[in-house]
Each structure stands twice: as C-alpha cells, then as structure tokens.
CSV table of C-alpha atoms in Angstrom, one decimal:
chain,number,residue,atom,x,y,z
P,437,UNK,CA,-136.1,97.6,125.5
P,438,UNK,CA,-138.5,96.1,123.1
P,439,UNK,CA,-137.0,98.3,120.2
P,440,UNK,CA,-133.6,97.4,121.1
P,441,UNK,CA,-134.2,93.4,120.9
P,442,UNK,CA,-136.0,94.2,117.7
P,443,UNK,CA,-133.5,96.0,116.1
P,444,UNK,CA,-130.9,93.1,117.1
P,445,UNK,CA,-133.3,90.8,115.7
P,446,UNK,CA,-133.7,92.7,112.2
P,447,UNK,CA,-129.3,92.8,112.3
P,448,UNK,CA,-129.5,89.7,112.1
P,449,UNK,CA,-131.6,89.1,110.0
P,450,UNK,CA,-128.7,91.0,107.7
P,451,UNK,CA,-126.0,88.9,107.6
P,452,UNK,CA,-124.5,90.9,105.1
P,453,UNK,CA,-125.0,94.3,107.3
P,454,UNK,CA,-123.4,92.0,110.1
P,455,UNK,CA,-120.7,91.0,108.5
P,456,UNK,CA,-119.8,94.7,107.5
P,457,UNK,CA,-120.4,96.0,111.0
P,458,UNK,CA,-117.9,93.4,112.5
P,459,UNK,CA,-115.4,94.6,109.7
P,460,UNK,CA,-115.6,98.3,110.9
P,461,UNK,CA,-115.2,96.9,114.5
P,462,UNK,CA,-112.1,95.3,114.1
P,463,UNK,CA,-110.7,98.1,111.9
P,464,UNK,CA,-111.5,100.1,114.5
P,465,UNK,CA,-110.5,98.2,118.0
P,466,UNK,CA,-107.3,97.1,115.8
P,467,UNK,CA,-106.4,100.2,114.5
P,468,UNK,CA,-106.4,101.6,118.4
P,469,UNK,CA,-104.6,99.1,120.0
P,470,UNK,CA,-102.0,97.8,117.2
P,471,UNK,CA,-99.6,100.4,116.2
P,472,UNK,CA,-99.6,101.1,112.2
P,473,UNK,CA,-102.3,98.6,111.7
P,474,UNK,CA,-104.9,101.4,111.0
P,475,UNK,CA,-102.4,103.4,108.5
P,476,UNK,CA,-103.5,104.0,105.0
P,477,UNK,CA,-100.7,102.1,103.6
P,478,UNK,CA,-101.7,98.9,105.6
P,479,UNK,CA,-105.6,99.4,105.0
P,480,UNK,CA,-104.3,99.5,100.9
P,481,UNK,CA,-102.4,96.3,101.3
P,482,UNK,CA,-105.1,94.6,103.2
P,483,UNK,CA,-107.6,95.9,100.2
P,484,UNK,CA,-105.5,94.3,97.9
P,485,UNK,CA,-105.4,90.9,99.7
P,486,UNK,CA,-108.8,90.9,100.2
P,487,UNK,CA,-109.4,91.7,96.1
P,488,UNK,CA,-108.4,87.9,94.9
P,489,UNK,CA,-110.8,86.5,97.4
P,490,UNK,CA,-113.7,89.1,96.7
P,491,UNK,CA,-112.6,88.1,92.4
P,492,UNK,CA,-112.5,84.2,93.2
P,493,UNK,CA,-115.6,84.6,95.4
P,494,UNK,CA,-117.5,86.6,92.5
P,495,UNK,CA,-117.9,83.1,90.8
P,496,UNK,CA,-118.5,81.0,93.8
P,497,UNK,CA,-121.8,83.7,94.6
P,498,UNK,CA,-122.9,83.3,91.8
P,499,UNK,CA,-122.8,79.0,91.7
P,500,UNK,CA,-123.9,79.3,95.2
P,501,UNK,CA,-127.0,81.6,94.8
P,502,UNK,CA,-127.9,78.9,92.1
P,503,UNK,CA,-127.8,76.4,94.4
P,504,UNK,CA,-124.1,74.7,93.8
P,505,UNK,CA,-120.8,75.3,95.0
P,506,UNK,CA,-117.5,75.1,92.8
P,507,UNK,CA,-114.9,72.9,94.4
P,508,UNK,CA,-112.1,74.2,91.5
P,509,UNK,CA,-111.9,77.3,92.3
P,510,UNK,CA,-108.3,77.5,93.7
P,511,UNK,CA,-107.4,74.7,90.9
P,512,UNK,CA,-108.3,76.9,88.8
P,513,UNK,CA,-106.9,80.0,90.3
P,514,UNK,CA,-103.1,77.9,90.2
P,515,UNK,CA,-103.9,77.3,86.4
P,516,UNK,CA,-104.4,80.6,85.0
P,517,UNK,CA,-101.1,81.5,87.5
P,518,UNK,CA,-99.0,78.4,85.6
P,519,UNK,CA,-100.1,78.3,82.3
P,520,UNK,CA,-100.1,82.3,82.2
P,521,UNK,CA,-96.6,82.8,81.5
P,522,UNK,CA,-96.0,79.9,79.7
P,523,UNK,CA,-98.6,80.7,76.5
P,524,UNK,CA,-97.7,84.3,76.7
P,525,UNK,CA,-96.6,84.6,73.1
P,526,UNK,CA,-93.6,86.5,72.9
P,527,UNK,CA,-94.3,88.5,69.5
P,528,UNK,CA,-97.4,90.2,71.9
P,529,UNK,CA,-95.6,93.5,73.5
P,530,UNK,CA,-98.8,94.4,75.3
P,531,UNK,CA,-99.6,90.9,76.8
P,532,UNK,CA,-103.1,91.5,76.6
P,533,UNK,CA,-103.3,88.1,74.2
P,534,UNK,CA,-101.4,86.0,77.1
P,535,UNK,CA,-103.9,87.2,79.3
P,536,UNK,CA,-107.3,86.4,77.2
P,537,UNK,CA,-105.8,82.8,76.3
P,538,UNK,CA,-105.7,81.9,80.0
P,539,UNK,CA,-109.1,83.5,80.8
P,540,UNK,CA,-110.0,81.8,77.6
P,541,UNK,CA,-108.7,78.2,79.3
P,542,UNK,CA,-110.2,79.3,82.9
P,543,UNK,CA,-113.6,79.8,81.5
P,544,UNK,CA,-113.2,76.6,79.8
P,545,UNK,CA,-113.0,74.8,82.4
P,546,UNK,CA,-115.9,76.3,84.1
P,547,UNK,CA,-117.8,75.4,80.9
P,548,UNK,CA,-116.9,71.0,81.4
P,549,UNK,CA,-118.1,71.7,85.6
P,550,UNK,CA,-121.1,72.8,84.1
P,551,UNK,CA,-121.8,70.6,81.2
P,552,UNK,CA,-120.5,67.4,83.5
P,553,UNK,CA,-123.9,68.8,85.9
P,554,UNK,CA,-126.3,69.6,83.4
P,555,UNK,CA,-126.4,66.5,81.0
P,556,UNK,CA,-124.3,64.0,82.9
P,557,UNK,CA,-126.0,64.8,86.1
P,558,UNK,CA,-122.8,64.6,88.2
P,559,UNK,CA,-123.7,67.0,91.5
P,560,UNK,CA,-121.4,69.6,91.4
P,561,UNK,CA,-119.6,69.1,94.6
P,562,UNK,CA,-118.7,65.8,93.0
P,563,UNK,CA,-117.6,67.2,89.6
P,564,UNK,CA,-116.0,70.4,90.6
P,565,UNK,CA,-114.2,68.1,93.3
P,566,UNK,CA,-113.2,65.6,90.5
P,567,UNK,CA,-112.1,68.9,88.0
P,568,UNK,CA,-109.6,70.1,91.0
P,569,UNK,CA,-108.0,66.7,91.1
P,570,UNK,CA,-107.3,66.1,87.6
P,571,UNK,CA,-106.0,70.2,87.6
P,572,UNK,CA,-103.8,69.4,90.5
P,573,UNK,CA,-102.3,66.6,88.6
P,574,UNK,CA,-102.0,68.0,85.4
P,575,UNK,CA,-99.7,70.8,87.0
P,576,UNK,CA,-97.3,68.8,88.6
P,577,UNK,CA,-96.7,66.6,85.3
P,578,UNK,CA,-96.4,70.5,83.5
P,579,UNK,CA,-94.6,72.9,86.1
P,580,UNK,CA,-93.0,69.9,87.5
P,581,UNK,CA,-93.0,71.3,90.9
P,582,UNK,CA,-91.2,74.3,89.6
P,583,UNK,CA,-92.1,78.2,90.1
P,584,UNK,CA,-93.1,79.9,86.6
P,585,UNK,CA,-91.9,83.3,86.7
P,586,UNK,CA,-93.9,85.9,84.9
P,587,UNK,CA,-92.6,88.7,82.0
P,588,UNK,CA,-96.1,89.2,80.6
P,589,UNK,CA,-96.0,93.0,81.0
P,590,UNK,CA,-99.6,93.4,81.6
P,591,UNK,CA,-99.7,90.9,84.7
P,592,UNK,CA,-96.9,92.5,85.8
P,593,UNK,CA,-98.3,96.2,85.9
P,594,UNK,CA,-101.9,94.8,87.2
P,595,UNK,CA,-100.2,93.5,90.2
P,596,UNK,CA,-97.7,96.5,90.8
P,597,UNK,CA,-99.3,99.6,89.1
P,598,UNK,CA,-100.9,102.4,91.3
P,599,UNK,CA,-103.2,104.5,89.1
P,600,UNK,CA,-104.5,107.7,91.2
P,601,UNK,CA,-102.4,106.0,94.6
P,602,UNK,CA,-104.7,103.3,94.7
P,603,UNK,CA,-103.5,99.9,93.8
P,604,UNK,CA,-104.8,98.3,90.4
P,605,UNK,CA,-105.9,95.0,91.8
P,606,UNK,CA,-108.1,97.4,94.2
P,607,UNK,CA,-109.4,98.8,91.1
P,608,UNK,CA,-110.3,95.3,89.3
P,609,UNK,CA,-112.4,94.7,91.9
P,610,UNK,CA,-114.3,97.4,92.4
P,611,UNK,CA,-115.4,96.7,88.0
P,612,UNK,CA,-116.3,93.1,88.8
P,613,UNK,CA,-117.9,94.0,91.5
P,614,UNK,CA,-120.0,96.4,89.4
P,615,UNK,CA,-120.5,93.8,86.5
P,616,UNK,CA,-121.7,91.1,89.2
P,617,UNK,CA,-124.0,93.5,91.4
P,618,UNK,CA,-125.6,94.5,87.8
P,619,UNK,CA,-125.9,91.0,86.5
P,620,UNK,CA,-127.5,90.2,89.8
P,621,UNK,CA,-130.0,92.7,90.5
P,622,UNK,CA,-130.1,94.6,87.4
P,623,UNK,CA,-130.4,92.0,84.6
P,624,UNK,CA,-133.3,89.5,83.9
P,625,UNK,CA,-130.7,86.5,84.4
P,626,UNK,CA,-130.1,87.5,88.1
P,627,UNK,CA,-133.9,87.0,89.0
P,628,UNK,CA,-133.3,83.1,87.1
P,629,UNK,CA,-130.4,82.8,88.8
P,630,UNK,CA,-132.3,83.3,92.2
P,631,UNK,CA,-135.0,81.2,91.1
P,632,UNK,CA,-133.7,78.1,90.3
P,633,UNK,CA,-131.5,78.3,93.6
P,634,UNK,CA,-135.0,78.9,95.1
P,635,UNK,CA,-137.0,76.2,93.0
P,636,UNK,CA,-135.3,74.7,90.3
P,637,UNK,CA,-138.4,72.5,89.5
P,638,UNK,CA,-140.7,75.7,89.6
P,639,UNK,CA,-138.5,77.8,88.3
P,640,UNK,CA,-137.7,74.9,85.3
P,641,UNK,CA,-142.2,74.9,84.4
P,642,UNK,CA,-141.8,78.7,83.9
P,643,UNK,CA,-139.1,78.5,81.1
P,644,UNK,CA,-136.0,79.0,82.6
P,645,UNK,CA,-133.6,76.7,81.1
P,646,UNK,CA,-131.3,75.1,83.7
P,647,UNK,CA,-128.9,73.5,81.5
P,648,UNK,CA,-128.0,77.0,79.6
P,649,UNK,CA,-127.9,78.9,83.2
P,650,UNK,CA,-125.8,76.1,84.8
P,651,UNK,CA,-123.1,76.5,81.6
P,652,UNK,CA,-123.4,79.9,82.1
P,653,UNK,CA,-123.0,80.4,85.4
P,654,UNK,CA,-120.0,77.8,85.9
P,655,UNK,CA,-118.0,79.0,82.7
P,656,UNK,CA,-118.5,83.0,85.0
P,657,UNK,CA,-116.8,80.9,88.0
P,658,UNK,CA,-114.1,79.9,85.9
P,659,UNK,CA,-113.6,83.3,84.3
P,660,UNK,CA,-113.3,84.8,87.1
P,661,UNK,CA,-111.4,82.6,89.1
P,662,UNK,CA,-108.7,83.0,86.2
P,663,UNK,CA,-108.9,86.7,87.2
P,664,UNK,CA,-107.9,86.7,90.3
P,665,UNK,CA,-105.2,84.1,89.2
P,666,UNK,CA,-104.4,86.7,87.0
P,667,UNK,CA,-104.0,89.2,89.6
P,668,UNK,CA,-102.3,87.3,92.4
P,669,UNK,CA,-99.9,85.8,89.6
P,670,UNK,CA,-99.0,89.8,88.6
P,671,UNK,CA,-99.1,90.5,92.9
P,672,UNK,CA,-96.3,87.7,93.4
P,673,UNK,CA,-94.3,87.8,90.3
P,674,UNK,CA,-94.6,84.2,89.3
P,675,UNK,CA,-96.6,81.0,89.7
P,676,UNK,CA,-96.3,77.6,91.3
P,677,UNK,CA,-98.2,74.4,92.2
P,678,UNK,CA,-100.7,75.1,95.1
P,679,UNK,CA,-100.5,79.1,94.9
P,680,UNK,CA,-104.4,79.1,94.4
P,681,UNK,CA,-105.1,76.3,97.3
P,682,UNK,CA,-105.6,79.0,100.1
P,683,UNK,CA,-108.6,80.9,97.8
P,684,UNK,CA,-111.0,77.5,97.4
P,685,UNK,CA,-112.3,77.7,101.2
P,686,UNK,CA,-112.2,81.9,102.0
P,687,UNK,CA,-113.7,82.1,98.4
P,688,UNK,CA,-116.5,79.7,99.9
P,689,UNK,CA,-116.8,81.4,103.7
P,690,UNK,CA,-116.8,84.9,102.2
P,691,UNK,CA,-120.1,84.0,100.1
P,692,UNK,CA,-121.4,82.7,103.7
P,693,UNK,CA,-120.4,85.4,105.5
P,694,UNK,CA,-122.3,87.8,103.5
P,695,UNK,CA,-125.6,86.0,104.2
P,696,UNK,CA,-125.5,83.9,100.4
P,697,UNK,CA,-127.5,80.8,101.3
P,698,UNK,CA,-125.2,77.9,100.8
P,699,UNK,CA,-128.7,76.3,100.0
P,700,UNK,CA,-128.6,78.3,97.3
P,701,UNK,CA,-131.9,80.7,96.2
P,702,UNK,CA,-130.9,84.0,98.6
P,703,UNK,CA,-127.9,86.1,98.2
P,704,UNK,CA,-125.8,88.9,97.1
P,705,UNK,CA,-122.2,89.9,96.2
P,706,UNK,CA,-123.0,92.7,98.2
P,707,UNK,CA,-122.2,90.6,101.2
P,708,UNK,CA,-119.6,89.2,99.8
P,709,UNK,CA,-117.9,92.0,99.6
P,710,UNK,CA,-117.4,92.7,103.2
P,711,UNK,CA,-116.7,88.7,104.0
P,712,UNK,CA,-113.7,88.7,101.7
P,713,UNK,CA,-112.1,91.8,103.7
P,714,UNK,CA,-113.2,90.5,107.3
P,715,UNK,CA,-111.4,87.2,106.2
P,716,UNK,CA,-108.3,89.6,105.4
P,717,UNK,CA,-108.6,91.4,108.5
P,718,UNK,CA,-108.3,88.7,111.2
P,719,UNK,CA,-105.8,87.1,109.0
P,720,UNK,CA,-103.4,90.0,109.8
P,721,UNK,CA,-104.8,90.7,113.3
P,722,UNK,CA,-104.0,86.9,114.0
P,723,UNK,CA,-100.5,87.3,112.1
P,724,UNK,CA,-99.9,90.8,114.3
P,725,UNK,CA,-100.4,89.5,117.4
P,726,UNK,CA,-98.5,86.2,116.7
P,727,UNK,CA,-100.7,84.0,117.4
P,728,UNK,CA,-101.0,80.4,116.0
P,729,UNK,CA,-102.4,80.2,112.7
P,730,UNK,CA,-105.2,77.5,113.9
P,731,UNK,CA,-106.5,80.4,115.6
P,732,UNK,CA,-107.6,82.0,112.4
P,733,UNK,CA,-109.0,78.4,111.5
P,734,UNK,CA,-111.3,78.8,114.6
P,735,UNK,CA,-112.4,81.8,114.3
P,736,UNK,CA,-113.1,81.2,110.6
P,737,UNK,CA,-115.1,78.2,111.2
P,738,UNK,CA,-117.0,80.1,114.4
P,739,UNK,CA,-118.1,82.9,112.6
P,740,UNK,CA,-119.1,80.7,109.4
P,741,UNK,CA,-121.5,78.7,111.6
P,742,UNK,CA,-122.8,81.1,113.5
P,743,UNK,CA,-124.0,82.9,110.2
P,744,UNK,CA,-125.5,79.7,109.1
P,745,UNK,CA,-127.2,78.9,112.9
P,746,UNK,CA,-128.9,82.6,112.5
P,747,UNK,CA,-129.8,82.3,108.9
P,748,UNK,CA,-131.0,78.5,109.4
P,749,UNK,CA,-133.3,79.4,112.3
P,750,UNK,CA,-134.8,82.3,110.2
P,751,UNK,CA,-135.7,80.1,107.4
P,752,UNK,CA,-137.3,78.1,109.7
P,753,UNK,CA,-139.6,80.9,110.5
C-alpha cells in the first residue's frame, strides 16, 4: 500500500508524465465508446490541430520557463496569417520569400516585447498585453474586417501536403520540437534560460545577461508564433481578423499542463507537447458528444488548476 501511495505521489510529482497519461486515457476510453473517434484518419487530423498550439506554445515555454508570459501570441499568430498574403511578392514562384518576410515581421515583434522589458522595464504581462492591442488595431485599419485569401504556393502545400501519409504541419512540429528540446536541454543557453526564471538576481552576479536572453527569447516567441500562423493560414486557406485569438490562452494552459512553472525557473517542451494534444482531444470529445462549448472552458480551467494546486504544494516542500 505504501508503494502504491508513493508511486502516486512521484506521478505527480510529473506533471508532464500526468498530463501524457490522461492523453492516452481519453484516446483510449474515447476511442471505445465513440465510433470513428479512434480511426487513424481522426487521430491525423487531431495531430494536426494540436501542431499550431504545440508551435505557438514552443514560444510561450520558453518566455515562461524565463519567468514571463507573452500576451501577443495569438496577435501575432493573426498577423503573420494577414500580412502573409498580402507581401507575398508575386515575381517569387516558390513563396519561400513571402514566408521569411512575415517570420521576419513576427520575430520583430517579439524583439519590441522584449526590448519594451529589458530597458523600459515594462513587465511583460503589461507589454505583451499592450503589443496585442495595438496588433488588434492595426488589422482592422489594414484587412478592414475582410478575409485575406492566400496563393502563396508554399503556405498552401504546408497546410495541405502529405509527405509519406503524414500531414506536413505534423511534420513541422515534430522539427521545432527537436530545435526547442535541443535548445533547452542540450545548449548552454537552456541552463540561462532556467536560471534566471529560477534567480534572475543570482543568475544576473554569475554573468548571464538578462537584457540579451530576454530579446532573445521574446524575438523566438514571435518567430514561432508566425509559424504556426504560417501553418494555420496554409490549413484554412486564408486569413482574417481574430483567426489567432483562440491560440493566446491553450498556447498558455498547454505550457501549464506539462508541468512549466508559470513562475517561471522549471519546465520543459517536453510537457508541452502532450498539453497541446490533450487540449485537442477534449475539444473534439466535447464537440462529439455535443455538449456546450463552456464545458470545454471548465474542464480547461479544472485541469489547469489542479496542475498548479499539485505543483504549488510541492514547491512548498
């Protein structure tokens, strides 16, 4: 018995391993008792949902581990998806250069959250917040509340193409989540990016420059927030005011439900991994079943704090 309590004790401990086991759970229980919900085809799709929130959330692990949070993220998601088609220069058959001027842009922006931080001192729930609002304006006044339709060749075959049967978006994922996981636990930078999440004033008195890992690590957000507005802009064929609004709070509760501190200083993308798809999955179990979309609110919001009950009461040990 004793054994048994431990071991529940070290799961949780996990919330990463948690997370994941819940995701099997439902697969499983929903794949049983919902007809087609466990066929490959559906399992793809759901994959391929779950890819722009695992790309979005790539950035906001990476903020958050530091010990900030980026409020722009679906601002800047809806950006990359608007401005996309319209700076696509047409003389580019390939539309590779389309696609690097909009990162170029995303990453910009990423770069002013993180300057506005690190020498104006704005917190970054402040700035980020402030960044989204301006974005959100700055759309309407340019899309005018018009849909962008996309012809950018690239986008187009990174939303539809399936090299091997498996779906490219799938496939863009799995590489960032390589380059994160690597930059995280396999780079020099990962260890700073822990530390000053950790300690920012200890971390600050052993060399490690705040102001150059807060640019850094903000201008990644952005960068990779204009990825997945790349990919859900190539997914749905054209872009329009608010299309990145849904990724800004399950980019945030993926990060938290695969154990990243939201305190910043503990965490890994390899818990965010499984978040993004267990967001996915009761999504479509809730849509399935018809039941009222606030159920998926609650449930969101349940899970979210009983992570952060479990992880707060550990730190407190």
């Amino acid at each position: 018995m004793n054994a048994l309590s431990s071991a529940f004790r070290d799961l949780f401990r996990h919330p990463a391993l948690l997370t994941l086991i819940l995701v099997a759970l439902v697969w499983v229980v929903a794949g049983i008792t919902l007809r087609g919900f466990g066929a490959y085809g559906h399992l793809r799709y759901l994959l391929e949902l779950a890819a722009v929130i695992g790309i979005a959330g790539a950035g906001q692990t990476l903020v958050i581990i530091m010990g900030g949070i980026d409020l722009s993220v679906g601002a800047v998601i809806t950006v990359t998806a608007i401005l996309l088609p319209l700076i696509s220069p047409g003389w580019d058959p390939t539309g590779l250069v389309g696609i690097f001027l909009a990162l170029a842009i995303a990453s910009g922006i990423g770069l002013l959250n993180g300057a506005g931080s690190a020498f104006l001192g704005v917190p970054p729930i402040i700035m980020t917040l402030a960044m989204a609002t301006f974005l959100q304006g700055l759309l309407v006044i340019i899309a005018g509340g018009s849909a962008v339709s996309v012809t950018n060749g690239a986008v187009i075959w990174l939303g539809s193409a399936r090299p091997f049967g498996v779906p490219a978006g799938i496939i863009l994922w799995v590489i960032v989540s390589i380059v994160v996981l690597v930059l995280l636990h396999r780079m020099p930078m990962g260890a700073r990016f822990l530390a000053l999440g950790a300690n920012p004033i200890a971390a600050r008195l052993s060399g490690v420059s705040i102001t150059r890992n807060t640019l850094l690590l903000y201008a990644l957000s952005g960068l990779f927030a204009g990825v997945a507005g790349t990919l859900i802009l190539g997914m749905n064929r054209q872009g329009y005011v608010g299309i990145g609004d849904p990724y800004l709070l399950t980019s945030i509760a993926a990060v938290v439900l695969g154990g990243t501190s939201i305190l910043g200083g503990k965490g890994t993308y390899a818990g965010t991994i499984p978040g993004a798809i267990l967001l996915v999955t009761t999504t479509a179990l809730i849509t399935v079943v018809n039941a009222s979309p606030g159920w998926r609110s609650i449930m969101f919001g349940s899970l979210i704090l009983a992570l952060l009950l479990v992880s707060g009461r550990e730190a407190r040990r």
